[in-house]
Coordinates of C-alpha atoms in Angstrom, one line a residue:
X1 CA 3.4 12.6 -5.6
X2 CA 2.4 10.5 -2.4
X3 CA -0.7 10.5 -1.6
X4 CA -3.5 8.8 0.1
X5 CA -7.2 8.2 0.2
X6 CA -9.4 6.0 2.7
X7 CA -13.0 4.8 2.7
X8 CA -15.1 3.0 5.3
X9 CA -17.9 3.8 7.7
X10 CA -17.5 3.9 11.2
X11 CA -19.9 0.5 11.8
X12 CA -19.0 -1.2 8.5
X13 CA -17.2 -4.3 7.5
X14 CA -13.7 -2.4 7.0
X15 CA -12.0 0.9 7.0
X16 CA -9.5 0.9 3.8
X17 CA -6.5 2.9 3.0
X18 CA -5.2 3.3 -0.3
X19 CA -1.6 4.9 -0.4
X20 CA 0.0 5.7 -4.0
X21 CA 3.4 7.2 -4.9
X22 CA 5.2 5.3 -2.2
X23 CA 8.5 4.3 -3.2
X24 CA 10.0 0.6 -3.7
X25 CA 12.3 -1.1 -1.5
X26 CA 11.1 0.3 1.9
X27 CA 10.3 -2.8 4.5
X28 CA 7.6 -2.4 6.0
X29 CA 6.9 -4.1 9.7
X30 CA 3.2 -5.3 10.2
X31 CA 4.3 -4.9 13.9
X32 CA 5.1 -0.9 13.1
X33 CA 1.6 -0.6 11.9
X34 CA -0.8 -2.4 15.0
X35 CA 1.6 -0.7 17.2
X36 CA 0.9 2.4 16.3
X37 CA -3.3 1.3 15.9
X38 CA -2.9 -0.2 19.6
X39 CA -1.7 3.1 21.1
X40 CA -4.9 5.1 19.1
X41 CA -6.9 2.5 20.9
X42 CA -5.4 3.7 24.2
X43 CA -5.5 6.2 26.9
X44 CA -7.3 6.6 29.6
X45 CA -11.0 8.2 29.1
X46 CA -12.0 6.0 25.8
X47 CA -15.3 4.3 25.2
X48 CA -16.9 0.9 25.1
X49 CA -15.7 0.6 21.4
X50 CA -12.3 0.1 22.4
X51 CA -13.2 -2.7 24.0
X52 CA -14.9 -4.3 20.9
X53 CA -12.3 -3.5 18.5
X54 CA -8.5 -5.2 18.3
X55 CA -7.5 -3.1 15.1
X56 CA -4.7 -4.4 12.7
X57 CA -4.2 -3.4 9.6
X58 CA -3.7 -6.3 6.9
X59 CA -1.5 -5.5 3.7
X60 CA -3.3 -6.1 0.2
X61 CA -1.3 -4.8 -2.0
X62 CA 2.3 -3.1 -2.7
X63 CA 4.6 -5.7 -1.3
X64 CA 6.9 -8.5 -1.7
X65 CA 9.1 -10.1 0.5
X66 CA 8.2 -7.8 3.0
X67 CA 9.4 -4.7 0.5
X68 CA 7.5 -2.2 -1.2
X69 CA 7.3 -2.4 -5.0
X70 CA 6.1 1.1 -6.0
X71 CA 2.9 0.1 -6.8
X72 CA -0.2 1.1 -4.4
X73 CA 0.0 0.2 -1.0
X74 CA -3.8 -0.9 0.1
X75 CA -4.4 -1.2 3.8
X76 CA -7.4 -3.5 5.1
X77 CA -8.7 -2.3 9.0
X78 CA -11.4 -4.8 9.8
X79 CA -14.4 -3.6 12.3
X80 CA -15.4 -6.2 14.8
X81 CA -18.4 -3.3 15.8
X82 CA -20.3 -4.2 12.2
X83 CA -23.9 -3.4 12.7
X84 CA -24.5 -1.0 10.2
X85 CA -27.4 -2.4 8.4
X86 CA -28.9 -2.2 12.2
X87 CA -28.2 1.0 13.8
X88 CA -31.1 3.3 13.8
X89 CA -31.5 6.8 12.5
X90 CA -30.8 9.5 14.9
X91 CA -33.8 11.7 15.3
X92 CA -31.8 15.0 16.1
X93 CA -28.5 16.0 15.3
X94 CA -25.4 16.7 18.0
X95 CA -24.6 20.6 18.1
X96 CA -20.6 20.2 17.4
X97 CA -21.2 16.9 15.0
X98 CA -21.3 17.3 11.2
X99 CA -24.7 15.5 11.4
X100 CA -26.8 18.6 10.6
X101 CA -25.0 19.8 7.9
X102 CA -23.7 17.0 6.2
X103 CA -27.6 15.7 6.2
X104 CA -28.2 18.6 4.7
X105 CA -25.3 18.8 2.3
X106 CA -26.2 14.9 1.0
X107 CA -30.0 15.5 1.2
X108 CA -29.9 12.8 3.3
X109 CA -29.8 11.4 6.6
X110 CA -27.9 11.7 10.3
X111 CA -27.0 8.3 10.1
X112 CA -25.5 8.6 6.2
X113 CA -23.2 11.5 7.6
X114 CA -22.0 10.1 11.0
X115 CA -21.0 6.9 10.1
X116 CA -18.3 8.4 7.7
X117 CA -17.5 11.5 9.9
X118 CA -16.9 9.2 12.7
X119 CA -13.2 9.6 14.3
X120 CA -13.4 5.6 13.7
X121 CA -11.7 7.0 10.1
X122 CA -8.2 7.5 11.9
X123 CA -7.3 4.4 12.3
X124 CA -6.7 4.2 8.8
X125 CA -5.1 7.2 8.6
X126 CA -3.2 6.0 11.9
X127 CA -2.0 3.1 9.8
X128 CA -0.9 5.2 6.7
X129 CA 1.2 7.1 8.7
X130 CA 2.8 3.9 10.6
X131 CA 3.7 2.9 6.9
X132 CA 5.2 6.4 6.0
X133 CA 7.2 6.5 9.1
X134 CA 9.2 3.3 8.1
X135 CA 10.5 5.3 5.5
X136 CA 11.5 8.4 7.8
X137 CA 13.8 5.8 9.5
X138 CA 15.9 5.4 6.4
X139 CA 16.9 9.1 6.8
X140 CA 16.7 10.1 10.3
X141 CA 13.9 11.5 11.1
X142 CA 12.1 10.8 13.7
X143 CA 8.8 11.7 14.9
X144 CA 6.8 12.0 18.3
X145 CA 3.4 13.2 19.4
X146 CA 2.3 13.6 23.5
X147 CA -0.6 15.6 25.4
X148 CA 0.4 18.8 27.1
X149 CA -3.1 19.8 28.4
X150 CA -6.6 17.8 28.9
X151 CA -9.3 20.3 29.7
X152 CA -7.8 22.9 32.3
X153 CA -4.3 21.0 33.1
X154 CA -2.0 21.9 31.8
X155 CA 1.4 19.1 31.9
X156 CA 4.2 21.2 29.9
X157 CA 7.0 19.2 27.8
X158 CA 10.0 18.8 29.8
X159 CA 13.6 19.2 28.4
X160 CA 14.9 16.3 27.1
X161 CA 16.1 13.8 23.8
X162 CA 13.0 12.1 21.6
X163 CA 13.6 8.9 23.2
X164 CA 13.8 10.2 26.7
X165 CA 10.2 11.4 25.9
X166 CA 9.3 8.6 24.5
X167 CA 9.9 6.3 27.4
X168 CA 8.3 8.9 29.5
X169 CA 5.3 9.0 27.1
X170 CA 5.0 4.9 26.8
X171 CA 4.3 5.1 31.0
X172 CA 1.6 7.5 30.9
X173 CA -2.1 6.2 30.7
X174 CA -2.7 9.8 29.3
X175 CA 0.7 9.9 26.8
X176 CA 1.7 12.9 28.6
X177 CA 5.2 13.2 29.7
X178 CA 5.1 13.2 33.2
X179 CA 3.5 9.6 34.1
X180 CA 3.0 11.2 37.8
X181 CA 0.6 13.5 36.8
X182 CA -1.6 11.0 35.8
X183 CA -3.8 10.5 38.8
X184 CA -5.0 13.6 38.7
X185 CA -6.0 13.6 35.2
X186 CA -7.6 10.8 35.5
X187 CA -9.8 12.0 38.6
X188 CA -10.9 15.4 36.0
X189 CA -11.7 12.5 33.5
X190 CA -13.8 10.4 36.0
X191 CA -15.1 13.9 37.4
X192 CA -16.1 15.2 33.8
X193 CA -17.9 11.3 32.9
X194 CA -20.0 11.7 36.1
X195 CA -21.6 14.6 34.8
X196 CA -22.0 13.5 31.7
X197 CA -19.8 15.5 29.9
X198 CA -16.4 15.3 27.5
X199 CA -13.0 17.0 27.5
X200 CA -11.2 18.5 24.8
X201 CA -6.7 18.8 24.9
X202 CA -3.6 20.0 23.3
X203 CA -1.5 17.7 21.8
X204 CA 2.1 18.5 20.6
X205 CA 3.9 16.6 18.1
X206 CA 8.0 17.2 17.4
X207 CA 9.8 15.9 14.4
X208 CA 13.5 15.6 14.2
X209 CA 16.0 14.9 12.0
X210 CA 14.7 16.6 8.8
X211 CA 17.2 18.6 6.7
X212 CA 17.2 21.9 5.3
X213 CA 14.6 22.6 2.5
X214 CA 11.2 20.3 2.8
X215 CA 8.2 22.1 1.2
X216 CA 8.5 25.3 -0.9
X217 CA 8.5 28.7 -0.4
X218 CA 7.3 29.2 -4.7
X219 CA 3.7 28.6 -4.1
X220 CA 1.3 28.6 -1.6
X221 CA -0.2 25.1 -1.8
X222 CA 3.7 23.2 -1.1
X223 CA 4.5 25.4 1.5
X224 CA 5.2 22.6 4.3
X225 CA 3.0 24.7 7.1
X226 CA 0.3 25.8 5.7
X227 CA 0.5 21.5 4.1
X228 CA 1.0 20.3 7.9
X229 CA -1.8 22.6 9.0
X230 CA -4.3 21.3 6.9
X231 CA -3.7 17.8 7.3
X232 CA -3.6 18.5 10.8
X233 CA -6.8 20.9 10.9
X234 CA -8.9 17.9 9.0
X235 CA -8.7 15.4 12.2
X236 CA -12.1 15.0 13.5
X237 CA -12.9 17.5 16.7
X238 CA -9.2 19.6 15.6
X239 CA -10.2 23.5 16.0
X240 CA -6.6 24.7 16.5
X241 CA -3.0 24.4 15.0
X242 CA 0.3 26.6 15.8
X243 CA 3.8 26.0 14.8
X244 CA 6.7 26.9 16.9
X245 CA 6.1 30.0 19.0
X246 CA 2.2 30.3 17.7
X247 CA 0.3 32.8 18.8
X248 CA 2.3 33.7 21.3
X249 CA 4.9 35.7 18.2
X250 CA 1.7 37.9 17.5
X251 CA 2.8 39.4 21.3
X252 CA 6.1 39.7 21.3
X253 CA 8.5 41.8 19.7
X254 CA 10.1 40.8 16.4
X255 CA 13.4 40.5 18.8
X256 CA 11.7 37.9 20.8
X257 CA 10.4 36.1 18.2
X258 CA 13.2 35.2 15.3
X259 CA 15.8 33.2 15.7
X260 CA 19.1 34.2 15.5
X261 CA 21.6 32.3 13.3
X262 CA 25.1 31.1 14.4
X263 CA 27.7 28.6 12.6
X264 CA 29.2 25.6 14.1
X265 CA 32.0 23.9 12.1
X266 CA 31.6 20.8 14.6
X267 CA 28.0 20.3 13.8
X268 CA 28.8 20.9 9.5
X269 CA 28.6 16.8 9.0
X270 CA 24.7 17.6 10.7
X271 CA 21.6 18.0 8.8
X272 CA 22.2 22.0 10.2
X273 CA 25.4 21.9 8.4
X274 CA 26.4 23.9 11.0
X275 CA 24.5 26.3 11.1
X276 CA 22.6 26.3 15.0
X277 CA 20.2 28.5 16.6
X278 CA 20.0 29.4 20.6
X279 CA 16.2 28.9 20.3
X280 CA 13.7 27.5 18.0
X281 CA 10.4 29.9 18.0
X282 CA 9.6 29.3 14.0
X283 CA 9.3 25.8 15.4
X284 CA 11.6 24.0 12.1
X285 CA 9.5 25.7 9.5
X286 CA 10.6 29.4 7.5
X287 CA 9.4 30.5 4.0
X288 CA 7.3 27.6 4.3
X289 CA 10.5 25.1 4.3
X290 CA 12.6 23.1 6.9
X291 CA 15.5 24.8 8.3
X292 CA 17.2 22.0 9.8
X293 CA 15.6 22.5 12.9
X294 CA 13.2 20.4 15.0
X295 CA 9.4 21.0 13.5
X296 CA 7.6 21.7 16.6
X297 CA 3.6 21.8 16.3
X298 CA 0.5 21.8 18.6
X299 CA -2.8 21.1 17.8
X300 CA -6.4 22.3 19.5
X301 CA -8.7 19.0 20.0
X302 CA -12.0 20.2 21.5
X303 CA -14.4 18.0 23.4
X304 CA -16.1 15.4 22.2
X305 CA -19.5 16.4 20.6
X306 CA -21.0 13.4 22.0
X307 CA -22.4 13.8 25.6
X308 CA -24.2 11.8 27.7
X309 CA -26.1 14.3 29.1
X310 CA -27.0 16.4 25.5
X311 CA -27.2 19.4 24.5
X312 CA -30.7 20.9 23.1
X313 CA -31.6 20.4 19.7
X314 CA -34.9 20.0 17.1
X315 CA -35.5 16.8 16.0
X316 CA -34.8 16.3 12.2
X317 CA -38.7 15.0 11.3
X318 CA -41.1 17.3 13.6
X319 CA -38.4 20.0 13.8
X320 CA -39.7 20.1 17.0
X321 CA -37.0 21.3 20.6
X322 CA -35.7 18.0 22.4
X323 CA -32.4 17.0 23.4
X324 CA -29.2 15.6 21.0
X325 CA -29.0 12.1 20.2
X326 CA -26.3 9.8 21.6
X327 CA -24.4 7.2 20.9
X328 CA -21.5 5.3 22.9
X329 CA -18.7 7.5 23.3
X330 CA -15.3 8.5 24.6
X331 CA -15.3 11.1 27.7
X332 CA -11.7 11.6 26.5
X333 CA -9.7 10.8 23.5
X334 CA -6.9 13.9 23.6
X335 CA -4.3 10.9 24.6
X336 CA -5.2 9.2 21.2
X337 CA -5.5 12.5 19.4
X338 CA -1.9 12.8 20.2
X339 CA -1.3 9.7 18.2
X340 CA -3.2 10.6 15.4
X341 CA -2.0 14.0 14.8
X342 CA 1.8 11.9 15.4
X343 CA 1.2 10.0 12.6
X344 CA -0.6 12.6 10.3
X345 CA 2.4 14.7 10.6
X346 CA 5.0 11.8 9.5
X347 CA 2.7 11.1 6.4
X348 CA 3.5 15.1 5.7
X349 CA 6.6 15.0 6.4
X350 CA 7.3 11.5 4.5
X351 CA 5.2 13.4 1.3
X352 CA 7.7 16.3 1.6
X353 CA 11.0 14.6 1.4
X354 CA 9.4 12.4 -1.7
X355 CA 8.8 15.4 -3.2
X356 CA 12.6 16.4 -2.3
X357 CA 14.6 13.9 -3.3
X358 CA 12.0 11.4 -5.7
X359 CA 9.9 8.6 -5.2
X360 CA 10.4 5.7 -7.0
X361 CA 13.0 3.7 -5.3
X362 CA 14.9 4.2 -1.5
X363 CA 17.7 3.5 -3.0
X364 CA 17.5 6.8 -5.2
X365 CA 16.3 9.0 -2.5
X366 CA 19.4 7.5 -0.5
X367 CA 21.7 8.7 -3.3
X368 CA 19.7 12.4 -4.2
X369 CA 20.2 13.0 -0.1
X370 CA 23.7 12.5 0.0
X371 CA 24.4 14.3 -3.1
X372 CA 22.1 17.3 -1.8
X373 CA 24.3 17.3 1.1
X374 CA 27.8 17.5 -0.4
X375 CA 26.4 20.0 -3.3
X376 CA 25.2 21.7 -0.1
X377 CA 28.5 21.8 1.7
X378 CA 29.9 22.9 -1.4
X379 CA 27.6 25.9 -1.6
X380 CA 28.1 27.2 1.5
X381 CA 31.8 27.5 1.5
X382 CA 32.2 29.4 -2.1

């Protein structure tokens, strides 16, 4: 199975990634990875940090000659920020932070808990996802994650091909797609910082290319959804996730919410194998499995639980009313949420079609999807 695990504090010497199950003979581009950790370092709205940090991710283990081997792939993110052994304690925790309960939780302190609940931690699961998305490549599948709303504005996806959206994503400061709406976001950002507050976002993230039959419908924990949701729900400051229509099918009519299903002999060489739909309101995903569709999903970041001007709370030794701690922090990071949740959905989607068609070599995932595909083809027309 491929999996992954990562460790480091927020203000430590390193965040570490530690990815297992990955198959051999995948190349994988250093350039892929600190791409991807440049654009989570962007957007318009981010903190001092940003400024400190120039993350890349250096390869320990799992390669040679620029190919994976099988063995575990260990990912090094150095922080420039180290100060740990300096930083104070907090005296009172931020309403919206996981510092009172984790202190709680640990029997410990505010500083033991934010340092590792610190969104700091997805830049290394930024980089695992980089890694898995080099093996999407080999079959297709594409993946690409943008801002539809920051705070009350609301910038709607236009119509359009993945790389038409990506070019239109790549101008935004704010990795929406319309670049011209980007003054005025960044005037609710500037507007929202003066008063010493954060903004929260929707981000939506489309994959393409995946064939029929990722995830499981035989038991609750593979079904690719719910798998998706979860990874998607345990991003830092994530309160939200909806595939496809959402909550919008819970107020419409069963006739306004499924998808009817036509066949195309044209599109039968496809990953559809021909068979096309007029719409796309299950967003890719039935039964808990791909239908050949594009997976659409959206995901509910809220604000930042770190303001400038705080909120009331009790200080954790007197237990005594004063306001929240704070530390340096973003006004708004939905633009870099975007690339998070982007790159935690390809690791998903990467895990699902190892699970699929095996994970020890490309080469034999190469073979099992082709000969899906013709046994497939075969099935349909007995």
């Amino acid at each position: 199975m491929l999996q992954y695990y990562t460790a480091g504090e927020s203000h430590g010497p390193a965040l570490v990634a530690l990815i297992d199950g990955f198959p051999a003979g995948v190349e994988i581009r250093q350039s892929v990875i600190d791409a991807e950790l440049r654009r989570r370092q962007g957007g318009y709205g981010r903190g001092g940090r940003q400024q400190i940090e120039a993350d890349r991710a250096e390869i320990l283990s799992g390669r040679w000659r620029g190919r994976t081997i099988g063995s575990p792939i260990a990912l090094l993110i150095g922080n420039h920020d180290h100060v740990i052994e300096r930083l104070d304690e907090p005296a009172s925790p931020r309403p919206g932070h996981a510092d009172l309960a984790g202190a709680i939780k640990h029997l410990g302190t505010i500083r033991g808990v934010l340092e590792r609940a610190s969104a700091r931690e997805t830049a290394a699961r930024v980089a695992v996802g980089a890694v898995a998305r080099q093996l999407l490549r080999h079959f297709g599948i594409d993946v690409l994650g943008y801002v539809l709303q920051i705070g009350p504005i609301a910038i709607p996806a236009s119509a359009g091909t993945l790389v038409e959206h990506r070019v239109l994503r790549d101008r935004s400061e704010l990795y929406t797609l319309d670049p011209n709406r980007d003054a005025e976001l960044k005037t609710l950002i500037d507007e929202t910082r003066e008063r010493g507050d954060t903004l929260g976002g929707i981000v939506e993230v489309r994959v393409e290319g995946a064939p029929f039959g990722l995830g499981s419908h035989t038991q609750w924990d593979r079904k690719l959804d719910g798998r998706l949701a979860q990874a998607v729900m345990s991003i830092q400051a994530m309160k939200g996730v909806e595939i496809g229509l959402g909550f919008e099918s819970a107020r419409r009519p069963g006739s306004e919410v499924h998808d009817p299903i036509h066949f195309d002999h044209a599109a039968a060489s496809t990953p559809s194998l021909g068979f096309v739909r007029p719409s796309n309101h299950a967003g890719g995903l039935e039964g808990g499995m791909t239908n050949a569709q594009p997976i659409v999903l959206r995901a509910a970041m809220k604000p930042i639980s770190t303001l400038e001007q705080p909120l009331p709370s009790v200080n954790f030794e007197t237990l005594q009313a004063e306001k929240a701690s704070y530390q340096r922090s973003d006004v708004c990071a939905v633009p870099a949420a975007s690339c998070v949740v982007e790159n935690v959905v390809a690791f998903e989607i990467a895990r699902a079609l190892v699970d699929k068609f095996g994970g020890d070599s490309l080469e034999e995932m190469l073979e099992r999807w082709k000969l899906f595909h013709q046994l497939a083809g075969k099935n349909i027309k007995r």
